[in-house]
Amino acid sequence: MAETTPSPTLSAKASSPTALCVYCGSSFGTHPDYESAASLVGRTLAERGIHVIFGGGRVGLMGTMADAALEAEGIVTGVTTKGLVEAEIAHEGLTHLHVVETMHQRKAKMESLSGGFVTLPGGVGTLEEIMEQWTWAQLGIHTKPCAFLNVRGYFDPMMAMVEHMRHEGFLKPDLDEMLIVEDDIGVLLDRVSRYQAPTPKWQHR
């Protein structure tokens, strides 16, 4: 069911504690473990009764994850843009599909529907999405967890860069500890459920 929605306002609290946004690649990557992990994530979220929010695509890891959640009788909501619908990469079998005008509206809508964020391997767009959410969390715009499923050590270089930022004085220690990084989806979701946000960046002063 497609619907056009206006740009939402950013929420300080999750609209539903049982809804998680999944960011992941629109490609499959070079190793079958990535696709297997995406399928496992979708199935696990559905089995735990967690409402899946994602970018609405039928391609790559996005499509694999959504299909697995749907096959496990989960609720899956996609958020996409008119341009991506016209490019014929939108998933047509979802529980709900929100169609917005711009990528900015898309990201804000996904945030407003979600109680947290789980990131799988992906490219520039995937990293841009989760880094924006981490930035918003640091500023206290929301208090939602940002988690990474570290398949095949995919996010190890990124975490090395995060450590470098902290070491060089550009990131306070408790703000890098906001990130949840695990290679097991069950452990990751357990940590997400226990997450407590630290003091926002500018309240440190």
Coordinates of N, CA and C in Angstrom, one line a residue:
M1 N 0.9 -1.2 0.0 CA 0.0 0.0 0.0 C 0.9 1.2 0.0
A2 N 0.9 2.0 -1.1 CA 1.7 3.2 -1.2 C 0.9 4.4 -0.7
E3 N 1.6 5.3 0.0 CA 1.0 6.5 0.4 C 2.1 7.6 0.4
T4 N 1.7 8.8 0.0 CA 2.6 10.0 0.0 C 2.4 10.7 1.3
T5 N 3.6 11.0 1.9 CA 3.5 11.7 3.2 C 4.3 12.9 3.2
P6 N 4.0 13.9 4.0 CA 4.8 15.1 4.1 C 6.0 14.8 4.9
S7 N 7.0 15.7 4.9 CA 8.2 15.6 5.7 C 7.8 15.6 7.2
P8 N 8.2 14.6 8.0 CA 7.8 14.6 9.4 C 8.8 15.4 10.2
T9 N 8.4 15.7 11.4 CA 9.4 16.3 12.4 C 10.2 15.2 13.0
L10 N 11.4 15.6 13.5 CA 12.2 14.6 14.2 C 11.6 14.3 15.6
S11 N 11.6 13.1 16.0 CA 11.1 12.8 17.3 C 12.2 12.6 18.3
A12 N 11.9 13.0 19.6 CA 12.9 12.8 20.6 C 12.8 11.4 21.2
K13 N 11.6 10.8 21.1 CA 11.4 9.4 21.6 C 10.9 8.5 20.4
A14 N 11.2 7.3 20.6 CA 10.8 6.3 19.6 C 9.2 6.2 19.5
S15 N 8.7 6.1 18.3 CA 7.2 6.0 18.2 C 6.8 4.6 18.6
S16 N 7.7 3.7 18.5 CA 7.3 2.3 19.0 C 8.6 1.6 19.4
P17 N 8.7 1.1 20.7 CA 9.9 0.4 21.1 C 10.1 -0.9 20.4
T18 N 9.1 -1.4 19.7 CA 9.3 -2.7 19.0 C 9.5 -2.5 17.5
A19 N 9.9 -1.3 17.1 CA 10.2 -1.0 15.6 C 11.6 -0.6 15.5
L20 N 12.3 -1.3 14.6 CA 13.7 -1.0 14.3 C 13.9 -0.7 12.8
C21 N 14.7 0.3 12.6 CA 15.1 0.6 11.2 C 16.4 -0.2 10.8
V22 N 16.4 -0.8 9.7 CA 17.5 -1.6 9.2 C 18.1 -0.8 8.0
Y23 N 19.4 -0.4 8.1 CA 20.1 0.1 7.0 C 21.0 -1.0 6.4
C24 N 21.0 -1.1 5.1 CA 21.9 -2.1 4.4 C 22.0 -1.8 2.9
G25 N 22.9 -2.5 2.3 CA 23.2 -2.3 0.9 C 22.2 -2.6 -0.1
S26 N 22.1 -1.8 -1.2 CA 21.3 -2.2 -2.3 C 22.0 -3.1 -3.3
S27 N 23.2 -3.5 -2.9 CA 23.9 -4.6 -3.6 C 24.1 -5.7 -2.7
F28 N 24.7 -6.9 -3.2 CA 24.8 -8.1 -2.4 C 26.2 -8.2 -1.8
G29 N 27.2 -7.4 -2.3 CA 28.6 -7.5 -1.8 C 29.2 -8.7 -2.5
T30 N 30.5 -8.9 -2.1 CA 31.3 -9.9 -2.8 C 31.3 -11.3 -2.1
H31 N 30.7 -11.4 -1.0 CA 30.7 -12.7 -0.2 C 29.3 -13.1 0.1
P32 N 29.0 -14.4 0.0 CA 27.6 -14.9 0.3 C 27.2 -14.7 1.8
D33 N 28.2 -14.5 2.7 CA 27.9 -14.3 4.1 C 27.0 -13.0 4.3
Y34 N 27.2 -12.0 3.4 CA 26.4 -10.8 3.6 C 25.0 -11.0 3.3
E35 N 24.7 -11.8 2.3 CA 23.3 -12.1 2.0 C 22.7 -13.0 3.1
S36 N 23.4 -13.9 3.5 CA 23.0 -14.8 4.6 C 22.7 -14.1 5.8
A37 N 23.5 -13.1 6.2 CA 23.3 -12.3 7.4 C 22.0 -11.4 7.2
A38 N 21.8 -10.9 6.0 CA 20.6 -10.0 5.8 C 19.4 -10.9 6.0
S39 N 19.4 -12.1 5.5 CA 18.2 -13.0 5.6 C 18.0 -13.3 7.1
L40 N 19.1 -13.6 7.8 CA 19.0 -13.9 9.2 C 18.4 -12.8 10.0
V41 N 18.8 -11.6 9.7 CA 18.4 -10.4 10.4 C 16.8 -10.2 10.2
G42 N 16.4 -10.3 9.0 CA 15.0 -10.2 8.7 C 14.2 -11.2 9.4
R43 N 14.6 -12.4 9.4 CA 13.9 -13.5 10.0 C 13.9 -13.4 11.6
T44 N 15.0 -13.0 12.1 CA 15.1 -12.8 13.6 C 14.2 -11.7 14.1
L45 N 14.2 -10.6 13.4 CA 13.4 -9.4 13.8 C 11.9 -9.9 13.8
A46 N 11.5 -10.6 12.7 CA 10.1 -11.0 12.6 C 9.8 -12.0 13.8
E47 N 10.7 -12.9 14.0 CA 10.4 -13.9 15.1 C 10.3 -13.3 16.5
R48 N 11.0 -12.1 16.6 CA 11.0 -11.4 17.9 C 9.8 -10.4 18.0
G49 N 9.1 -10.4 16.9 CA 7.9 -9.5 16.9 C 8.3 -8.0 16.7
I50 N 9.4 -7.8 16.1 CA 9.9 -6.4 15.9 C 9.5 -6.0 14.5
H51 N 8.8 -4.8 14.5 CA 8.4 -4.2 13.2 C 9.6 -3.7 12.5
V52 N 9.8 -4.1 11.2 CA 11.0 -3.7 10.4 C 10.7 -2.5 9.6
I53 N 11.5 -1.5 9.7 CA 11.5 -0.3 8.9 C 12.7 -0.3 8.0
F54 N 12.6 0.0 6.8 CA 13.8 0.0 5.9 C 13.5 0.9 4.7
G55 N 14.5 1.0 3.8 CA 14.4 1.9 2.7 C 13.5 1.5 1.5
G56 N 12.8 0.4 1.6 CA 11.7 0.1 0.7 C 12.2 -0.5 -0.6
G57 N 13.5 -0.9 -0.7 CA 13.9 -1.4 -2.0 C 13.8 -3.0 -2.1
R58 N 13.7 -3.5 -3.3 CA 13.6 -4.9 -3.5 C 14.9 -5.5 -3.9
V59 N 16.0 -4.7 -4.0 CA 17.3 -5.1 -4.6 C 18.3 -5.3 -3.4
G60 N 19.3 -6.1 -3.7 CA 20.4 -6.3 -2.8 C 20.1 -6.8 -1.5
L61 N 20.9 -6.4 -0.5 CA 20.6 -6.9 0.9 C 19.3 -6.4 1.4
M62 N 18.9 -5.2 1.0 CA 17.6 -4.6 1.4 C 16.4 -5.6 1.1
G63 N 16.4 -6.0 -0.2 CA 15.3 -6.9 -0.6 C 15.4 -8.3 0.1
T64 N 16.6 -8.8 0.3 CA 16.8 -10.1 1.0 C 16.3 -10.0 2.4
M65 N 16.7 -8.9 3.1 CA 16.2 -8.8 4.5 C 14.7 -8.6 4.6
A66 N 14.1 -7.8 3.7 CA 12.7 -7.6 3.8 C 11.9 -8.9 3.4
D67 N 12.4 -9.6 2.4 CA 11.7 -10.9 2.0 C 11.8 -11.9 3.2
A68 N 12.9 -12.0 3.9 CA 13.0 -12.9 5.0 C 12.1 -12.6 6.1
A69 N 12.0 -11.3 6.4 CA 11.0 -10.9 7.5 C 9.6 -11.2 7.1
L70 N 9.2 -10.9 5.8 CA 7.9 -11.2 5.4 C 7.6 -12.7 5.4
E71 N 8.6 -13.5 4.9 CA 8.4 -14.9 4.9 C 8.2 -15.5 6.3
A72 N 8.7 -14.8 7.3 CA 8.5 -15.2 8.7 C 7.3 -14.5 9.4
E73 N 6.5 -13.9 8.5 CA 5.2 -13.3 8.9 C 5.4 -12.1 9.8
G74 N 6.5 -11.3 9.5 CA 6.8 -10.1 10.2 C 6.1 -8.9 9.5
I75 N 6.0 -7.8 10.2 CA 5.5 -6.5 9.6 C 6.7 -5.7 9.1
V76 N 6.6 -5.4 7.8 CA 7.7 -4.7 7.2 C 7.2 -3.4 6.5
T77 N 7.8 -2.3 6.9 CA 7.4 -1.0 6.3 C 8.6 -0.4 5.6
G78 N 8.3 -0.1 4.3 CA 9.4 0.6 3.5 C 9.1 2.1 3.4
V79 N 10.2 2.8 3.2 CA 10.1 4.3 3.0 C 11.0 4.6 1.8
T80 N 10.4 5.1 0.7 CA 11.2 5.3 -0.5 C 10.7 6.7 -1.1
T81 N 11.4 7.0 -2.2 CA 11.0 8.3 -2.9 C 10.3 8.0 -4.2
K82 N 9.6 9.0 -4.7 CA 9.0 8.8 -6.0 C 10.0 8.5 -7.1
G83 N 11.2 9.0 -7.0 CA 12.2 8.7 -8.0 C 12.6 7.3 -8.0
L84 N 12.7 6.7 -6.9 CA 13.1 5.3 -6.8 C 11.9 4.4 -7.2
V85 N 10.7 4.8 -7.0 CA 9.5 4.1 -7.5 C 9.5 4.1 -9.0
E86 N 9.8 5.2 -9.6 CA 9.8 5.3 -11.0 C 11.0 4.5 -11.6
A87 N 12.1 4.3 -10.8 CA 13.2 3.5 -11.3 C 12.9 2.0 -11.2
E88 N 11.7 1.7 -10.6 CA 11.2 0.3 -10.5 C 12.1 -0.5 -9.6
I89 N 12.6 0.1 -8.5 CA 13.3 -0.8 -7.5 C 12.6 -0.8 -6.2
A90 N 11.4 -0.3 -6.1 CA 10.7 -0.3 -4.9 C 10.1 -1.7 -4.7
H91 N 10.0 -2.2 -3.5 CA 9.5 -3.5 -3.1 C 8.0 -3.4 -3.1
E92 N 7.3 -4.2 -3.9 CA 5.8 -4.1 -4.0 C 5.1 -5.1 -3.1
G93 N 5.8 -5.9 -2.3 CA 5.1 -6.8 -1.5 C 5.1 -6.6 0.0
L94 N 5.3 -5.3 0.4 CA 5.5 -5.0 1.8 C 4.2 -4.8 2.5
T95 N 4.2 -4.8 3.9 CA 3.1 -4.5 4.7 C 2.6 -3.1 4.4
H96 N 3.6 -2.2 4.4 CA 3.3 -0.7 4.1 C 4.4 -0.2 3.3
L97 N 4.1 0.8 2.4 CA 5.1 1.5 1.7 C 4.8 3.0 1.7
H98 N 5.7 3.8 2.3 CA 5.5 5.2 2.3 C 6.3 5.8 1.1
V99 N 5.7 6.6 0.3 CA 6.4 7.2 -0.8 C 6.5 8.7 -0.6
V100 N 7.7 9.3 -0.5 CA 7.9 10.7 -0.2 C 8.6 11.3 -1.4
E101 N 8.8 12.6 -1.3 CA 9.4 13.4 -2.4 C 10.9 13.3 -2.4
T102 N 11.5 13.5 -1.3 CA 13.0 13.7 -1.3 C 13.7 12.7 -0.3
M103 N 15.0 12.6 -0.5 CA 15.8 11.7 0.4 C 15.8 12.2 1.8
H104 N 15.8 13.5 2.0 CA 15.7 14.1 3.3 C 14.4 13.7 4.0
Q105 N 13.3 13.7 3.3 CA 12.0 13.3 3.9 C 12.0 11.8 4.2
R106 N 12.7 11.1 3.3 CA 12.8 9.6 3.5 C 13.5 9.3 4.8
K107 N 14.7 9.9 5.0 CA 15.4 9.6 6.2 C 14.7 10.0 7.5
A108 N 14.0 11.2 7.4 CA 13.3 11.7 8.6 C 12.1 10.8 8.9
K109 N 11.5 10.3 7.9 CA 10.3 9.4 8.1 C 10.8 8.1 8.7
M110 N 11.8 7.5 8.2 CA 12.4 6.3 8.8 C 12.7 6.5 10.2
E111 N 13.3 7.6 10.6 CA 13.7 7.9 12.0 C 12.5 8.0 12.8
S112 N 11.4 8.6 12.4 CA 10.2 8.9 13.2 C 9.5 7.6 13.4
L113 N 9.6 6.6 12.6 CA 8.9 5.3 12.7 C 9.6 4.3 13.6
S114 N 10.9 4.6 13.9 CA 11.8 3.6 14.5 C 12.1 3.9 15.9
G115 N 12.4 2.8 16.6 CA 12.9 2.9 18.0 C 14.4 2.7 18.1
G116 N 15.0 2.5 17.0 CA 16.5 2.3 17.0 C 16.9 1.9 15.6
F117 N 18.2 1.7 15.4 CA 18.8 1.5 14.1 C 19.8 0.4 14.1
V118 N 19.6 -0.5 13.1 CA 20.6 -1.7 13.0 C 21.2 -1.6 11.6
T119 N 22.5 -1.6 11.5 CA 23.2 -1.4 10.2 C 23.9 -2.6 9.8
L120 N 23.6 -3.1 8.6 CA 24.3 -4.2 8.0 C 25.3 -3.6 7.0
P121 N 26.2 -4.5 6.4 CA 27.1 -4.0 5.4 C 26.4 -3.3 4.2
G122 N 27.0 -2.2 3.8 CA 26.5 -1.4 2.6 C 27.5 -0.4 2.2
G123 N 27.1 0.4 1.3 CA 28.0 1.4 0.7 C 27.9 2.8 1.3
V124 N 28.1 3.8 0.5 CA 28.1 5.2 1.0 C 26.8 5.6 1.6
G125 N 25.7 5.2 0.9 CA 24.4 5.6 1.4 C 24.1 5.0 2.7
T126 N 24.4 3.7 2.9 CA 24.2 3.1 4.2 C 25.0 3.8 5.3
L127 N 26.2 4.1 5.1 CA 27.0 4.8 6.1 C 26.5 6.2 6.4
E128 N 26.1 6.9 5.3 CA 25.5 8.2 5.5 C 24.3 8.2 6.4
E129 N 23.5 7.2 6.2 CA 22.2 7.1 7.0 C 22.5 6.9 8.4
I130 N 23.3 5.9 8.8 CA 23.6 5.6 10.2 C 24.4 6.7 10.8
M131 N 25.3 7.3 10.1 CA 26.2 8.4 10.7 C 25.3 9.6 11.0
E132 N 24.3 9.9 10.2 CA 23.4 11.0 10.6 C 22.6 10.7 11.9
Q133 N 22.2 9.4 12.0 CA 21.5 9.1 13.2 C 22.4 9.1 14.5
W134 N 23.6 8.7 14.3 CA 24.6 8.8 15.4 C 24.8 10.3 15.8
T135 N 24.9 11.1 14.8 CA 25.1 12.5 15.0 C 23.9 13.1 15.8
W136 N 22.7 12.8 15.3 CA 21.5 13.2 16.0 C 21.5 12.7 17.5
A137 N 21.9 11.5 17.7 CA 21.9 10.9 19.0 C 22.9 11.7 19.9
Q138 N 24.1 12.0 19.4 CA 25.1 12.8 20.1 C 24.5 14.2 20.5
L139 N 23.7 14.7 19.7 CA 23.1 16.1 20.0 C 21.9 16.0 20.8
G140 N 21.4 14.8 21.1 CA 20.2 14.7 21.9 C 18.9 14.9 21.1
I141 N 19.0 14.9 19.8 CA 17.8 15.0 19.0 C 16.9 13.8 19.2
H142 N 17.5 12.6 19.4 CA 16.8 11.4 19.8 C 17.7 10.6 20.8
T143 N 17.1 9.6 21.4 CA 17.9 8.8 22.4 C 17.9 7.4 22.0
K144 N 17.9 7.1 20.7 CA 17.8 5.7 20.1 C 19.1 5.1 19.9
P145 N 19.2 3.8 20.0 CA 20.5 3.1 19.8 C 20.9 3.0 18.3
C146 N 22.1 3.0 18.1 CA 22.7 2.9 16.8 C 23.6 1.6 16.8
A147 N 23.2 0.6 16.0 CA 23.9 -0.7 16.1 C 24.4 -1.1 14.8
F148 N 25.5 -1.9 14.8 CA 26.2 -2.4 13.6 C 26.3 -3.9 13.7
L149 N 25.8 -4.7 12.8 CA 26.1 -6.1 12.7 C 27.4 -6.3 11.9
N150 N 28.4 -6.7 12.6 CA 29.8 -6.7 12.0 C 30.1 -8.0 11.3
V151 N 29.4 -8.2 10.1 CA 29.6 -9.4 9.3 C 31.0 -9.4 8.7
R152 N 31.7 -10.5 9.0 CA 33.0 -10.6 8.4 C 34.0 -9.5 8.7
G153 N 33.7 -8.8 9.9 CA 34.6 -7.7 10.3 C 34.4 -6.5 9.4
Y154 N 33.3 -6.4 8.7 CA 33.1 -5.3 7.7 C 33.3 -3.9 8.3
F155 N 32.9 -3.7 9.5 CA 32.9 -2.4 10.1 C 34.2 -2.2 11.0
D156 N 35.1 -3.1 10.9 CA 36.4 -2.9 11.7 C 37.1 -1.7 11.3
P157 N 37.3 -1.4 10.0 CA 38.0 -0.1 9.6 C 37.3 1.1 10.1
M158 N 35.9 1.1 10.1 CA 35.2 2.2 10.5 C 35.4 2.4 12.0
M159 N 35.4 1.4 12.8 CA 35.6 1.5 14.2 C 37.0 1.9 14.6
A160 N 37.9 1.6 13.7 CA 39.3 2.1 13.9 C 39.3 3.6 13.7
M161 N 38.6 4.1 12.8 CA 38.5 5.5 12.5 C 37.8 6.2 13.7
V162 N 36.7 5.6 14.2 CA 36.1 6.1 15.4 C 37.0 6.3 16.6
E163 N 37.8 5.2 16.8 CA 38.8 5.2 17.9 C 39.9 6.3 17.6
H164 N 40.2 6.5 16.3 CA 41.2 7.6 16.0 C 40.6 8.9 16.3
M165 N 39.3 9.2 16.0 CA 38.7 10.4 16.3 C 38.7 10.7 17.8
R166 N 38.4 9.6 18.6 CA 38.5 9.8 20.0 C 39.9 10.1 20.5
H167 N 40.8 9.4 20.0 CA 42.2 9.5 20.4 C 42.7 10.9 20.1
E168 N 42.3 11.5 19.0 CA 42.7 12.8 18.6 C 41.9 14.0 19.2
G169 N 41.0 13.6 20.0 CA 40.2 14.7 20.7 C 39.0 15.2 20.0
F170 N 38.5 14.5 19.0 CA 37.3 15.0 18.3 C 36.1 14.2 18.7
L171 N 36.2 13.3 19.6 CA 35.0 12.5 20.0 C 35.2 12.2 21.5
K172 N 34.2 12.5 22.3 CA 34.3 12.2 23.8 C 34.1 10.7 24.0
P173 N 34.8 10.1 24.9 CA 34.7 8.6 25.1 C 33.4 8.0 25.2
D174 N 32.5 8.6 26.0 CA 31.2 8.0 26.2 C 30.3 8.1 24.9
L175 N 30.7 9.0 24.0 CA 29.9 9.1 22.7 C 30.3 8.1 21.7
D176 N 31.5 7.6 21.8 CA 31.8 6.4 20.9 C 31.3 5.1 21.5
E177 N 31.1 5.1 22.8 CA 30.5 4.0 23.5 C 29.0 3.9 23.2
M178 N 28.4 4.9 22.6 CA 27.0 4.9 22.1 C 26.8 3.8 21.1
L179 N 27.8 3.5 20.3 CA 27.6 2.5 19.2 C 27.7 1.1 19.7
I180 N 26.7 0.3 19.2 CA 26.7 -1.1 19.5 C 27.2 -1.9 18.3
V181 N 28.3 -2.6 18.5 CA 28.9 -3.4 17.4 C 29.0 -4.8 17.9
E182 N 28.3 -5.7 17.1 CA 28.4 -7.2 17.4 C 28.3 -8.0 16.1
D183 N 28.8 -9.2 16.2 CA 28.8 -10.1 15.0 C 27.7 -11.1 15.2
D184 N 26.9 -11.0 16.2 CA 25.8 -12.0 16.4 C 24.5 -11.2 16.6
I185 N 23.5 -11.4 15.7 CA 22.3 -10.6 15.7 C 21.5 -10.7 17.0
G186 N 21.5 -11.9 17.7 CA 20.8 -12.1 18.9 C 21.4 -11.2 20.0
V187 N 22.8 -11.3 20.1 CA 23.5 -10.4 21.1 C 23.2 -9.0 20.8
L188 N 23.3 -8.6 19.6 CA 23.1 -7.2 19.2 C 21.7 -6.7 19.6
L189 N 20.7 -7.5 19.4 CA 19.3 -7.1 19.7 C 19.1 -7.0 21.2
D190 N 19.8 -7.9 21.9 CA 19.7 -7.9 23.4 C 20.3 -6.6 23.9
R191 N 21.4 -6.2 23.4 CA 22.0 -4.9 23.8 C 21.2 -3.7 23.4
V192 N 20.6 -3.8 22.2 CA 19.7 -2.7 21.8 C 18.5 -2.6 22.8
S193 N 18.0 -3.7 23.3 CA 16.8 -3.6 24.2 C 17.2 -3.0 25.5
R194 N 18.5 -3.1 25.9 CA 19.0 -2.6 27.2 C 19.6 -1.2 27.1
Y195 N 19.6 -0.6 25.9 CA 20.4 0.6 25.6 C 19.8 1.8 26.5
Q196 N 20.8 2.5 27.0 CA 20.5 3.8 27.7 C 21.4 4.9 27.2
A197 N 20.8 5.9 26.7 CA 21.5 7.0 26.0 C 22.4 7.8 27.0
P198 N 23.6 8.1 26.7 CA 24.4 9.0 27.5 C 24.0 10.4 27.5
T199 N 24.7 11.3 28.2 CA 24.4 12.7 28.2 C 24.7 13.3 26.8
P200 N 23.8 14.1 26.2 CA 24.2 14.7 24.9 C 25.4 15.5 24.9
K201 N 26.0 15.6 23.7 CA 27.4 16.2 23.6 C 27.5 17.6 24.3
W202 N 26.6 18.5 24.1 CA 26.8 19.8 24.6 C 26.3 20.0 26.0
Q203 N 25.7 19.0 26.6 CA 25.4 19.0 28.0 C 26.6 18.6 28.9
H204 N 27.7 18.1 28.2 CA 28.9 17.8 28.9 C 29.5 19.1 29.5
R205 N 29.2 20.2 28.9 CA 29.9 21.5 29.4 C 29.0 22.2 30.5

